[in-house]
């Protein structure tokens, strides 16, 4: 697979890019850099994708000065950014070529102050068939000792062109 700017512009190729990079030395860091170039605001939290498979993503954010608030914990909007990134990667990992997706609504339940490395995890099954689909994706953000610090709920809209079928089983079969 050729990795270039066109690959970055096509969100449906995210799983292919992950597979080609993640097993290589510094591959996860290269993938994170590619995501940050493709989506600059997401890059502001310096996300590191730990796992990506059809319909599931696990993304980590380090606690550092640039993502903190005045209470010396991770800022609510940085957590929201991580929530959008993890739900978005889970969704994009299932989209067929030509499909597009956009987040329509984000909600976050803040459970406790977020300190230390935060890891977001999301799983999704994307509606099957061509057309426009809206659906909800949920995920959890946990601190380094596994405590839930926040829960994300994202409403995504995808547009699947005629002739493409998208669902978790088809995506998983294509991913193997």
Coordinates of C-alpha atoms in Angstrom, one line a residue:
X1 CA 0.0 0.0 0.0
X2 CA 1.3 3.4 -1.0
X3 CA 1.2 5.8 1.9
X4 CA 0.8 9.4 0.8
X5 CA -1.3 12.5 1.1
X6 CA -4.2 10.8 -0.8
X7 CA -4.3 8.0 1.8
X8 CA -4.5 10.6 4.5
X9 CA -7.4 12.3 2.7
X10 CA -9.4 9.1 2.4
X11 CA -10.7 8.2 5.9
X12 CA -11.9 4.8 4.6
X13 CA -8.3 3.7 4.2
X14 CA -7.5 4.2 7.9
X15 CA -7.5 0.5 8.7
X16 CA -5.3 -0.3 5.8
X17 CA -2.8 2.4 6.9
X18 CA -2.9 1.1 10.4
X19 CA -2.2 -2.5 9.3
X20 CA 0.7 -1.4 7.1
X21 CA 2.4 0.7 9.8
X22 CA 1.5 -0.6 13.3
X23 CA 3.8 -3.7 13.2
X24 CA 6.8 -1.7 12.1
X25 CA 9.3 -0.1 14.3
X26 CA 7.9 3.3 15.3
X27 CA 4.9 2.4 13.2
X28 CA 2.4 3.5 15.8
X29 CA 4.1 6.8 16.1
X30 CA 4.1 7.3 12.3
X31 CA 0.4 6.4 12.3
X32 CA -0.3 9.0 15.1
X33 CA 1.6 11.6 13.1
X34 CA -0.4 10.8 10.0
X35 CA -3.7 11.2 11.9
X36 CA -2.4 14.5 13.3
X37 CA -1.6 15.7 9.8
X38 CA -5.0 14.6 8.5
X39 CA -7.0 16.1 11.4
X40 CA -4.8 18.9 12.9
X41 CA -7.1 19.6 15.9
X42 CA -7.0 16.0 17.0
X43 CA -3.2 16.3 16.7
X44 CA -3.3 18.9 19.5
X45 CA -3.7 16.1 22.1
X46 CA -0.9 14.0 20.5
X47 CA -3.0 10.8 20.3
X48 CA -1.3 7.4 20.1
X49 CA -3.4 4.6 18.6
X50 CA -2.8 1.5 20.6
X51 CA -5.2 -0.8 18.8
X52 CA -7.4 -0.6 15.7
X53 CA -9.5 -3.3 14.2
X54 CA -12.7 -3.3 12.3
X55 CA -15.2 -1.5 14.5
X56 CA -12.9 -1.0 17.5
X57 CA -10.3 1.6 18.5
X58 CA -8.1 2.2 21.5
X59 CA -6.4 5.6 21.7
X60 CA -4.1 7.0 24.4
X61 CA -3.3 10.6 25.4
X62 CA -0.5 11.5 27.7
X63 CA -1.0 14.0 30.5
X64 CA 1.1 17.0 29.8
X65 CA 1.0 20.7 30.4
X66 CA -0.6 21.5 27.0
X67 CA -3.8 19.5 27.8
X68 CA -4.2 20.5 31.5
X69 CA -6.6 23.0 33.1
X70 CA -6.3 25.3 36.1
X71 CA -7.2 22.4 38.4
X72 CA -4.0 20.5 37.4
X73 CA -6.0 17.8 35.6
X74 CA -6.7 17.0 32.0
X75 CA -9.0 19.6 30.5
X76 CA -12.5 18.7 29.6
X77 CA -12.1 19.6 26.0
X78 CA -9.0 17.5 25.6
X79 CA -11.0 14.6 26.9
X80 CA -13.8 15.4 24.4
X81 CA -11.1 15.5 21.7
X82 CA -9.9 12.1 22.7
X83 CA -13.5 10.8 22.7
X84 CA -14.1 12.1 19.2
X85 CA -10.9 10.6 18.0
X86 CA -11.6 7.1 19.4
X87 CA -15.2 7.0 18.2
X88 CA -14.1 8.3 14.8
X89 CA -11.4 5.8 14.3
X90 CA -13.8 2.9 15.3
X91 CA -16.3 4.2 12.7
X92 CA -13.8 4.9 9.9
X93 CA -12.3 1.5 10.3
X94 CA -15.6 0.0 8.9
X95 CA -16.3 2.4 6.0
X96 CA -16.1 1.1 2.4
X97 CA -14.3 3.2 -0.3
X98 CA -16.2 6.3 -1.2
X99 CA -18.1 6.5 2.1
X100 CA -17.9 9.6 4.3
X101 CA -18.5 10.2 7.9
X102 CA -18.9 13.2 10.2
X103 CA -19.7 13.5 13.9
X104 CA -23.0 15.3 14.4
X105 CA -23.1 15.5 18.2
X106 CA -20.7 14.8 21.1
X107 CA -21.6 14.4 24.7
X108 CA -19.4 13.6 27.6
X109 CA -20.1 12.5 31.1
X110 CA -17.2 13.5 33.4
X111 CA -16.9 10.9 36.2
X112 CA -13.8 12.1 38.0
X113 CA -10.7 14.3 37.5
X114 CA -8.5 12.9 34.8
X115 CA -4.9 12.7 35.7
X116 CA -2.1 10.7 34.1
X117 CA -2.2 8.9 30.8
X118 CA -5.8 8.6 29.6
X119 CA -6.9 5.7 27.3
X120 CA -10.1 5.8 25.3
X121 CA -11.8 2.7 24.0
X122 CA -14.8 2.5 21.6
X123 CA -16.6 -0.2 19.7
X124 CA -19.2 0.2 17.0
X125 CA -21.3 -1.7 14.5
X126 CA -22.1 0.5 11.5
X127 CA -25.5 0.3 9.9
X128 CA -25.5 -1.8 6.7
X129 CA -26.4 -0.7 3.2
X130 CA -26.0 2.3 1.0
X131 CA -27.6 5.7 1.9
X132 CA -27.3 8.1 4.9
X133 CA -27.2 6.6 8.4
X134 CA -27.1 8.2 11.8
X135 CA -26.1 6.2 14.8
X136 CA -24.6 6.5 18.2
X137 CA -21.1 5.3 19.3
X138 CA -20.1 5.1 23.0
X139 CA -16.8 4.8 24.6
X140 CA -15.0 5.0 27.9
X141 CA -11.9 7.0 28.9
X142 CA -9.8 5.5 31.7
X143 CA -6.8 6.6 33.7
X144 CA -3.6 4.6 34.0
X145 CA -5.1 2.5 36.9
X146 CA -8.2 1.6 34.9
X147 CA -10.7 3.9 36.6
X148 CA -13.3 5.4 34.3
X149 CA -12.8 9.2 34.2
X150 CA -15.3 10.0 31.4
X151 CA -17.8 8.4 29.1
X152 CA -18.3 9.6 25.5
X153 CA -21.4 9.4 23.4
X154 CA -21.0 10.5 19.8
X155 CA -23.7 10.6 17.1
X156 CA -22.1 9.9 13.7
X157 CA -23.6 10.3 10.3
X158 CA -22.2 8.3 7.4
X159 CA -23.0 8.5 3.7
X160 CA -22.4 5.2 1.9
X161 CA -22.7 5.3 -2.0
X162 CA -24.8 2.8 -3.9
X163 CA -23.0 -0.5 -4.4
X164 CA -21.1 -0.4 -1.1
X165 CA -22.2 -2.5 1.9
X166 CA -20.9 -1.6 5.4
X167 CA -21.3 -3.5 8.6
X168 CA -19.1 -4.8 11.3
X169 CA -19.1 -8.4 9.9
X170 CA -18.2 -7.3 6.4
X171 CA -15.6 -4.9 7.8
X172 CA -14.1 -7.7 9.9
X173 CA -14.0 -10.1 7.0
X174 CA -12.3 -7.5 4.8
X175 CA -9.8 -6.7 7.6
X176 CA -8.6 -10.4 7.8

